[in-house]
Amino acid sequence: MLEMLLVRGNRSNLNIHRQVCLVLPSDQWRTGDKKKKKKKKKKKKKKKKKKKKKKKKKKKKKKKKKKKKKKKKKKKKKKKKKKEEREEEEEEEEEAEGGERRRGDTVEGFTLSTEAPKKCETTETSETSETSETSETSH
């Protein structure tokens, strides 16, 4: 029942090749051109799937980054809270010992102040001025 027919050639080729195709009872022709088009469509579909996969990967990466940032923020907050709690505990201990320590307070013979101890300049200047006066009068 199936008959063999000669169908028009490919226009893309310079040498016009005659292609043989089958005539189906439903009058649908299967030509080489249509087969090529179907293959191209399949390739396009595959590309689209790849793009979707890439988009999904990008979304996953973004989500991971956001999660990492949130974790870092939480860790920082926890560290700050712990630090504040430690400082409060230290202050409470110091108050229990006898008030807050400030610059200049002595702790077991050491001074906490960073400044060098000041000398009494008034007594030294008065002594030097007296010696200078006596030296002038003796001459």
GROMACS .gro file of N, CA and C in nm:
model
  417
    1MET      N    1   0.082  -0.120   0.000
    1MET     CA    2   0.000   0.000   0.000
    1MET      C    3   0.086   0.126   0.000
    2LEU      N    4   0.202   0.114   0.057
    2LEU     CA    5   0.288   0.232   0.062
    2LEU      C    6   0.359   0.247  -0.071
    3GLU      N    7   0.358   0.367  -0.119
    3GLU     CA    8   0.424   0.392  -0.247
    3GLU      C    9   0.545   0.481  -0.226
    4MET      N   10   0.645   0.461  -0.308
    4MET     CA   11   0.765   0.543  -0.301
    4MET      C   12   0.750   0.659  -0.399
    5LEU      N   13   0.778   0.780  -0.352
    5LEU     CA   14   0.767   0.897  -0.438
    5LEU      C   15   0.894   0.980  -0.431
    6LEU      N   16   0.921   1.049  -0.537
    6LEU     CA   17   1.033   1.143  -0.537
    6LEU      C   18   0.981   1.279  -0.490
    7VAL      N   19   1.052   1.339  -0.398
    7VAL     CA   20   1.009   1.466  -0.340
    7VAL      C   21   1.110   1.572  -0.377
    8ARG      N   22   1.068   1.697  -0.372
    8ARG     CA   23   1.159   1.806  -0.407
    8ARG      C   24   1.287   1.797  -0.324
    9GLY      N   25   1.396   1.849  -0.379
    9GLY     CA   26   1.525   1.840  -0.313
    9GLY      C   27   1.546   1.950  -0.211
   10ASN      N   28   1.654   1.938  -0.137
   10ASN     CA   29   1.690   2.041  -0.039
   10ASN      C   30   1.732   2.167  -0.112
   11ARG      N   31   1.679   2.279  -0.073
   11ARG     CA   32   1.718   2.405  -0.138
   11ARG      C   33   1.851   2.455  -0.084
   12SER      N   34   1.885   2.409   0.035
   12SER     CA   35   2.009   2.457   0.096
   12SER      C   36   2.131   2.406   0.022
   13ASN      N   37   2.122   2.288  -0.034
   13ASN     CA   38   2.236   2.232  -0.108
   13ASN      C   39   2.235   2.284  -0.251
   14LEU      N   40   2.354   2.310  -0.305
   14LEU     CA   41   2.361   2.353  -0.446
   14LEU      C   42   2.328   2.236  -0.539
   15ASN      N   43   2.381   2.119  -0.505
   15ASN     CA   44   2.344   2.000  -0.583
   15ASN      C   45   2.209   1.955  -0.530
   16ILE      N   46   2.110   1.959  -0.614
   16ILE     CA   47   1.975   1.924  -0.568
   16ILE      C   48   1.966   1.772  -0.560
   17HIS      N   49   1.963   1.723  -0.436
   17HIS     CA   50   1.952   1.579  -0.413
   17HIS      C   51   1.804   1.545  -0.402
   18ARG      N   52   1.765   1.447  -0.475
   18ARG     CA   53   1.626   1.401  -0.465
   18ARG      C   54   1.614   1.309  -0.343
   19GLN      N   55   1.514   1.336  -0.262
   19GLN     CA   56   1.496   1.254  -0.142
   19GLN      C   57   1.374   1.166  -0.159
   20VAL      N   58   1.384   1.045  -0.109
   20VAL     CA   59   1.273   0.950  -0.118
   20VAL      C   60   1.197   0.954   0.012
   21CYS      N   61   1.066   0.965   0.006
   21CYS     CA   62   0.988   0.963   0.129
   21CYS      C   63   0.869   0.871   0.112
   22LEU      N   64   0.809   0.833   0.224
   22LEU     CA   65   0.695   0.741   0.223
   22LEU      C   66   0.565   0.821   0.230
   23VAL      N   67   0.466   0.779   0.155
   23VAL     CA   68   0.335   0.842   0.164
   23VAL      C   69   0.252   0.757   0.259
   24LEU      N   70   0.211   0.819   0.369
   24LEU     CA   71   0.134   0.747   0.469
   24LEU      C   72  -0.014   0.754   0.435
   25PRO      N   73  -0.092   0.660   0.485
   25PRO     CA   74  -0.235   0.663   0.456
   25PRO      C   75  -0.303   0.790   0.507
   26SER      N   76  -0.249   0.854   0.610
   26SER     CA   77  -0.311   0.976   0.661
   26SER      C   78  -0.262   1.098   0.582
   27ASP      N   79  -0.195   1.075   0.471
   27ASP     CA   80  -0.144   1.180   0.382
   27ASP      C   81  -0.045   1.274   0.453
   28GLN      N   82   0.028   1.222   0.550
   28GLN     CA   83   0.133   1.303   0.614
   28GLN      C   84   0.266   1.263   0.552
   29TRP      N   85   0.339   1.361   0.506
   29TRP     CA   86   0.466   1.333   0.441
   29TRP      C   87   0.580   1.348   0.540
   30ARG      N   88   0.670   1.257   0.531
   30ARG     CA   89   0.791   1.270   0.614
   30ARG      C   90   0.904   1.308   0.521
   31THR      N   91   0.948   1.430   0.530
   31THR     CA   92   1.058   1.473   0.444
   31THR      C   93   1.182   1.496   0.528
   32GLY      N   94   1.294   1.501   0.461
   32GLY     CA   95   1.420   1.526   0.531
   32GLY      C   96   1.421   1.663   0.595
   33ASP      N   97   1.359   1.761   0.530
   33ASP     CA   98   1.356   1.897   0.584
   33ASP      C   99   1.285   1.899   0.720
   34LYS      N  100   1.172   1.832   0.727
   34LYS     CA  101   1.095   1.832   0.851
   34LYS      C  102   1.173   1.763   0.962
   35LYS      N  103   1.241   1.656   0.928
   35LYS     CA  104   1.321   1.586   1.028
   35LYS      C  105   1.429   1.679   1.083
   36LYS      N  106   1.494   1.754   0.996
   36LYS     CA  107   1.597   1.847   1.042
   36LYS      C  108   1.537   1.952   1.133
   37LYS      N  109   1.420   2.004   1.097
   37LYS     CA  110   1.355   2.105   1.179
   37LYS      C  111   1.323   2.050   1.317
   38LYS      N  112   1.275   1.926   1.322
   38LYS     CA  113   1.242   1.865   1.450
   38LYS      C  114   1.367   1.854   1.537
   39LYS      N  115   1.478   1.816   1.475
   39LYS     CA  116   1.602   1.805   1.551
   39LYS      C  117   1.642   1.940   1.608
   40LYS      N  118   1.628   2.045   1.528
   40LYS     CA  119   1.662   2.178   1.576
   40LYS      C  120   1.575   2.217   1.694
   41LYS      N  121   1.446   2.187   1.685
   41LYS     CA  122   1.355   2.220   1.794
   41LYS      C  123   1.397   2.148   1.921
   42LYS      N  124   1.436   2.023   1.909
   42LYS     CA  125   1.480   1.948   2.026
   42LYS      C  126   1.602   2.015   2.089
   43LYS      N  127   1.695   2.059   2.005
   43LYS     CA  128   1.814   2.126   2.058
   43LYS      C  129   1.776   2.252   2.134
   44LYS      N  130   1.682   2.328   2.077
   44LYS     CA  131   1.640   2.451   2.144
   44LYS      C  132   1.579   2.420   2.280
   45LYS      N  133   1.499   2.315   2.288
   45LYS     CA  134   1.438   2.277   2.414
   45LYS      C  135   1.546   2.243   2.516
   46LYS      N  136   1.647   2.171   2.472
   46LYS     CA  137   1.756   2.135   2.562
   46LYS      C  138   1.825   2.260   2.615
   47LYS      N  139   1.848   2.358   2.528
   47LYS     CA  140   1.912   2.482   2.571
   47LYS      C  141   1.828   2.552   2.676
   48LYS      N  142   1.697   2.555   2.654
   48LYS     CA  143   1.609   2.620   2.750
   48LYS      C  144   1.619   2.552   2.886
   49LYS      N  145   1.624   2.419   2.885
   49LYS     CA  146   1.637   2.346   3.010
   49LYS      C  147   1.767   2.383   3.080
   50LYS      N  148   1.874   2.394   3.003
   50LYS     CA  149   2.002   2.431   3.062
   50LYS      C  150   1.994   2.569   3.126
   51LYS      N  151   1.927   2.663   3.057
   51LYS     CA  152   1.914   2.797   3.113
   51LYS      C  153   1.838   2.792   3.245
   52LYS      N  154   1.731   2.713   3.248
   52LYS     CA  155   1.654   2.700   3.372
   52LYS      C  156   1.742   2.644   3.483
   53LYS      N  157   1.822   2.543   3.448
   53LYS     CA  158   1.911   2.485   3.548
   53LYS      C  159   2.009   2.590   3.600
   54LYS      N  160   2.064   2.671   3.507
   54LYS     CA  161   2.158   2.775   3.548
   54LYS      C  162   2.090   2.873   3.642
   55LYS      N  163   1.966   2.912   3.607
   55LYS     CA  164   1.893   3.005   3.692
   55LYS      C  165   1.871   2.946   3.830
   56LYS      N  166   1.835   2.817   3.834
   56LYS     CA  167   1.814   2.750   3.962
   56LYS      C  168   1.943   2.748   4.043
   57LYS      N  169   2.055   2.720   3.975
   57LYS     CA  170   2.184   2.718   4.044
   57LYS      C  171   2.216   2.855   4.101
   58LYS      N  172   2.191   2.961   4.021
   58LYS     CA  173   2.216   3.097   4.068
   58LYS      C  174   2.131   3.128   4.190
   59LYS      N  175   2.003   3.089   4.184
   59LYS     CA  176   1.914   3.113   4.298
   59LYS      C  177   1.964   3.040   4.421
   60LYS      N  178   2.008   2.915   4.402
   60LYS     CA  179   2.061   2.838   4.515
   60LYS      C  180   2.183   2.906   4.574
   61LYS      N  181   2.273   2.955   4.486
   61LYS     CA  182   2.393   3.024   4.534
   61LYS      C  183   2.355   3.148   4.613
   62LYS      N  184   2.257   3.226   4.561
   62LYS     CA  185   2.214   3.346   4.631
   62LYS      C  186   2.158   3.311   4.768
   63LYS      N  187   2.077   3.204   4.774
   63LYS     CA  188   2.019   3.162   4.902
   63LYS      C  189   2.130   3.123   4.999
   64LYS      N  190   2.230   3.049   4.949
   64LYS     CA  191   2.342   3.008   5.034
   64LYS      C  192   2.415   3.130   5.089
   65LYS      N  193   2.439   3.229   5.001
   65LYS     CA  194   2.508   3.351   5.044
   65LYS      C  195   2.428   3.422   5.151
   66LYS      N  196   2.296   3.433   5.131
   66LYS     CA  197   2.210   3.499   5.229
   66LYS      C  198   2.216   3.425   5.363
   67LYS      N  199   2.212   3.291   5.358
   67LYS     CA  200   2.219   3.212   5.480
   67LYS      C  201   2.352   3.236   5.552
   68LYS      N  202   2.462   3.240   5.475
   68LYS     CA  203   2.593   3.264   5.535
   68LYS      C  204   2.597   3.400   5.602
   69LYS      N  205   2.543   3.504   5.533
   69LYS     CA  206   2.540   3.638   5.591
   69LYS      C  207   2.461   3.640   5.720
   70LYS      N  208   2.345   3.573   5.720
   70LYS     CA  209   2.262   3.568   5.840
   70LYS      C  210   2.337   3.500   5.954
   71LYS      N  211   2.405   3.389   5.922
   71LYS     CA  212   2.482   3.318   6.024
   71LYS      C  213   2.591   3.407   6.082
   72LYS      N  214   2.662   3.480   5.993
   72LYS     CA  215   2.768   3.570   6.039
   72LYS      C  216   2.711   3.677   6.131
   73LYS      N  217   2.596   3.736   6.091
   73LYS     CA  218   2.533   3.839   6.174
   73LYS      C  219   2.496   3.783   6.310
   74LYS      N  220   2.439   3.661   6.311
   74LYS     CA  221   2.400   3.599   6.437
   74LYS      C  222   2.522   3.577   6.525
   75LYS      N  223   2.632   3.528   6.464
   75LYS     CA  224   2.754   3.504   6.541
   75LYS      C  225   2.806   3.634   6.601
   76LYS      N  226   2.805   3.742   6.519
   76LYS     CA  227   2.852   3.872   6.568
   76LYS      C  228   2.766   3.918   6.685
   77LYS      N  229   2.634   3.904   6.672
   77LYS     CA  230   2.544   3.944   6.780
   77LYS      C  231   2.571   3.864   6.906
   78LYS      N  232   2.591   3.733   6.890
   78LYS     CA  233   2.621   3.648   7.006
   78LYS      C  234   2.751   3.691   7.072
   79LYS      N  235   2.854   3.718   6.990
   79LYS     CA  236   2.982   3.762   7.045
   79LYS      C  237   2.966   3.892   7.122
   80LYS      N  238   2.890   3.988   7.064
   80LYS     CA  239   2.867   4.115   7.131
   80LYS      C  240   2.797   4.094   7.264
   81LYS      N  241   2.693   4.010   7.264
   81LYS     CA  242   2.620   3.983   7.387
   81LYS      C  243   2.711   3.922   7.492
   82LYS      N  244   2.791   3.823   7.451
   82LYS     CA  245   2.883   3.759   7.545
   82LYS      C  246   2.982   3.860   7.601
   83LYS      N  247   3.035   3.946   7.512
   83LYS     CA  248   3.131   4.048   7.554
   83LYS      C  249   3.068   4.141   7.656
   84GLU      N  250   2.946   4.188   7.626
   84GLU     CA  251   2.876   4.278   7.717
   84GLU      C  252   2.850   4.210   7.851
   85GLU      N  253   2.809   4.084   7.847
   85GLU     CA  254   2.785   4.010   7.971
   85GLU      C  255   2.913   3.999   8.053
   86ARG      N  256   3.024   3.968   7.987
   86ARG     CA  257   3.152   3.958   8.058
   86ARG      C  258   3.188   4.091   8.123
   87GLU      N  259   3.173   4.200   8.045
   87GLU     CA  260   3.206   4.333   8.099
   87GLU      C  261   3.118   4.366   8.218
   88GLU      N  262   2.989   4.334   8.210
   88GLU     CA  263   2.899   4.360   8.321
   88GLU      C  264   2.940   4.279   8.443
   89GLU      N  265   2.975   4.152   8.421
   89GLU     CA  266   3.019   4.068   8.533
   89GLU      C  267   3.146   4.124   8.596
   90GLU      N  268   3.241   4.168   8.513
   90GLU     CA  269   3.365   4.225   8.565
   90GLU      C  270   3.336   4.351   8.646
   91GLU      N  271   3.247   4.436   8.595
   91GLU     CA  272   3.212   4.558   8.667
   91GLU      C  273   3.147   4.525   8.801
   92GLU      N  274   3.060   4.426   8.802
   92GLU     CA  275   2.994   4.386   8.927
   92GLU      C  276   3.098   4.335   9.026
   93GLU      N  277   3.194   4.256   8.977
   93GLU     CA  278   3.299   4.204   9.065
   93GLU      C  279   3.383   4.318   9.121
   94GLU      N  280   3.417   4.415   9.035
   94GLU     CA  281   3.497   4.529   9.080
   94GLU      C  282   3.421   4.611   9.184
   95GLU      N  283   3.292   4.631   9.162
   95GLU     CA  284   3.211   4.705   9.258
   95GLU      C  285   3.205   4.631   9.390
   96ALA      N  286   3.196   4.499   9.383
   96ALA     CA  287   3.191   4.419   9.505
   96ALA      C  288   3.324   4.427   9.579
   97GLU      N  289   3.435   4.437   9.505
   97GLU     CA  290   3.567   4.447   9.568
   97GLU      C  291   3.586   4.582   9.635
   98GLY      N  292   3.530   4.685   9.581
   98GLY     CA  293   3.548   4.816   9.645
   98GLY      C  294   3.544   4.929   9.547
   99GLY      N  295   3.449   4.932   9.463
   99GLY     CA  296   3.434   5.043   9.370
   99GLY      C  297   3.508   5.021   9.241
  100GLU      N  298   3.481   5.109   9.146
  100GLU     CA  299   3.546   5.099   9.016
  100GLU      C  300   3.690   5.147   9.024
  101ARG      N  301   3.776   5.087   8.946
  101ARG     CA  302   3.915   5.130   8.940
  101ARG      C  303   3.926   5.238   8.835
  102ARG      N  304   4.001   5.339   8.866
  102ARG     CA  305   4.021   5.448   8.771
  102ARG      C  306   4.169   5.472   8.753
  103ARG      N  307   4.202   5.563   8.664
  103ARG     CA  308   4.342   5.597   8.643
  103ARG      C  309   4.399   5.657   8.771
  104GLY      N  310   4.519   5.615   8.801
  104GLY     CA  311   4.585   5.669   8.919
  104GLY      C  312   4.566   5.583   9.042
  105ASP      N  313   4.472   5.492   9.041
  105ASP     CA  314   4.452   5.404   9.155
  105ASP      C  315   4.567   5.304   9.160
  106THR      N  316   4.610   5.273   9.280
  106THR     CA  317   4.721   5.178   9.294
  106THR      C  318   4.664   5.038   9.316
  107VAL      N  319   4.722   4.943   9.244
  107VAL     CA  320   4.683   4.804   9.261
  107VAL      C  321   4.809   4.726   9.291
  108GLU      N  322   4.824   4.685   9.416
  108GLU     CA  323   4.940   4.607   9.459
  108GLU      C  324   5.070   4.675   9.419
  109GLY      N  325   5.081   4.803   9.442
  109GLY     CA  326   5.206   4.874   9.418
  109GLY      C  327   5.223   4.928   9.278
  110PHE      N  328   5.132   4.903   9.186
  110PHE     CA  329   5.142   4.954   9.050
  110PHE      C  330   5.036   5.059   9.026
  111THR      N  331   5.073   5.159   8.947
  111THR     CA  332   4.974   5.262   8.912
  111THR      C  333   4.915   5.227   8.776
  112LEU      N  334   4.785   5.252   8.762
  112LEU     CA  335   4.718   5.223   8.636
  112LEU      C  336   4.725   5.340   8.539
  113SER      N  337   4.771   5.454   8.586
  113SER     CA  338   4.773   5.571   8.498
  113SER      C  339   4.881   5.555   8.393
  114THR      N  340   4.853   5.606   8.274
  114THR     CA  341   4.950   5.596   8.165
  114THR      C  342   5.043   5.717   8.163
  115GLU      N  343   5.005   5.822   8.234
  115GLU     CA  344   5.086   5.944   8.235
  115GLU      C  345   5.203   5.929   8.332
  116ALA      N  346   5.311   6.000   8.302
  116ALA     CA  347   5.427   5.998   8.391
  116ALA      C  348   5.395   6.083   8.514
  117PRO      N  349   5.450   6.047   8.630
  117PRO     CA  350   5.421   6.126   8.751
  117PRO      C  351   5.477   6.268   8.737
  118LYS      N  352   5.397   6.366   8.780
  118LYS     CA  353   5.438   6.507   8.767
  118LYS      C  354   5.526   6.546   8.885
  119LYS      N  355   5.625   6.629   8.855
  119LYS     CA  356   5.714   6.679   8.961
  119LYS      C  357   5.659   6.811   9.011
  120CYS      N  358   5.686   6.840   9.135
  120CYS     CA  359   5.642   6.968   9.191
  120CYS      C  360   5.737   7.075   9.142
  121GLU      N  361   5.692   7.157   9.051
  121GLU     CA  362   5.777   7.260   8.993
  121GLU      C  363   5.788   7.383   9.083
  122THR      N  364   5.690   7.407   9.165
  122THR     CA  365   5.688   7.530   9.246
  122THR      C  366   5.802   7.530   9.346
  123THR      N  367   5.829   7.419   9.410
  123THR     CA  368   5.937   7.415   9.509
  123THR      C  369   6.072   7.428   9.442
  124GLU      N  370   6.089   7.365   9.327
  124GLU     CA  371   6.217   7.371   9.257
  124GLU      C  372   6.245   7.513   9.208
  125THR      N  373   6.148   7.581   9.155
  125THR     CA  374   6.170   7.715   9.101
  125THR      C  375   6.202   7.813   9.213
  126SER      N  376   6.138   7.794   9.325
  126SER     CA  377   6.166   7.887   9.435
  126SER      C  378   6.309   7.867   9.485
  127GLU      N  379   6.355   7.744   9.491
  127GLU     CA  380   6.491   7.718   9.536
  127GLU      C  381   6.593   7.773   9.437
  128THR      N  382   6.570   7.756   9.310
  128THR     CA  383   6.664   7.804   9.209
  128THR      C  384   6.667   7.955   9.207
  129SER      N  385   6.551   8.016   9.226
  129SER     CA  386   6.549   8.162   9.225
  129SER      C  387   6.625   8.217   9.345
  130GLU      N  388   6.615   8.152   9.459
  130GLU     CA  389   6.688   8.197   9.578
  130GLU      C  390   6.838   8.182   9.557
  131THR      N  391   6.880   8.074   9.498
  131THR     CA  392   7.024   8.053   9.476
  131THR      C  393   7.077   8.154   9.376
  132SER      N  394   6.995   8.188   9.275
  132SER     CA  395   7.041   8.285   9.176
  132SER      C  396   7.053   8.423   9.240
  133GLU      N  397   6.963   8.457   9.331
  133GLU     CA  398   6.969   8.587   9.399
  133GLU      C  399   7.093   8.596   9.488
  134THR      N  400   7.122   8.491   9.558
  134THR     CA  401   7.238   8.491   9.647
  134THR      C  402   7.367   8.499   9.568
  135SER      N  403   7.369   8.434   9.453
  135SER     CA  404   7.490   8.439   9.371
  135SER      C  405   7.511   8.580   9.317
  136GLU      N  406   7.403   8.651   9.285
  136GLU     CA  407   7.414   8.787   9.234
  136GLU      C  408   7.464   8.883   9.343
  137THR      N  409   7.418   8.868   9.463
  137THR     CA  410   7.456   8.957   9.573
  137THR      C  411   7.600   8.933   9.616
  138SER      N  412   7.647   8.813   9.604
  138SER     CA  413   7.783   8.783   9.646
  138SER      C  414   7.883   8.848   9.552
  139HIS      N  415   7.849   8.865   9.428
  139HIS     CA  416   7.940   8.929   9.333
  139HIS      C  417   7.940   9.074   9.363
   0.00000   0.00000   0.00000
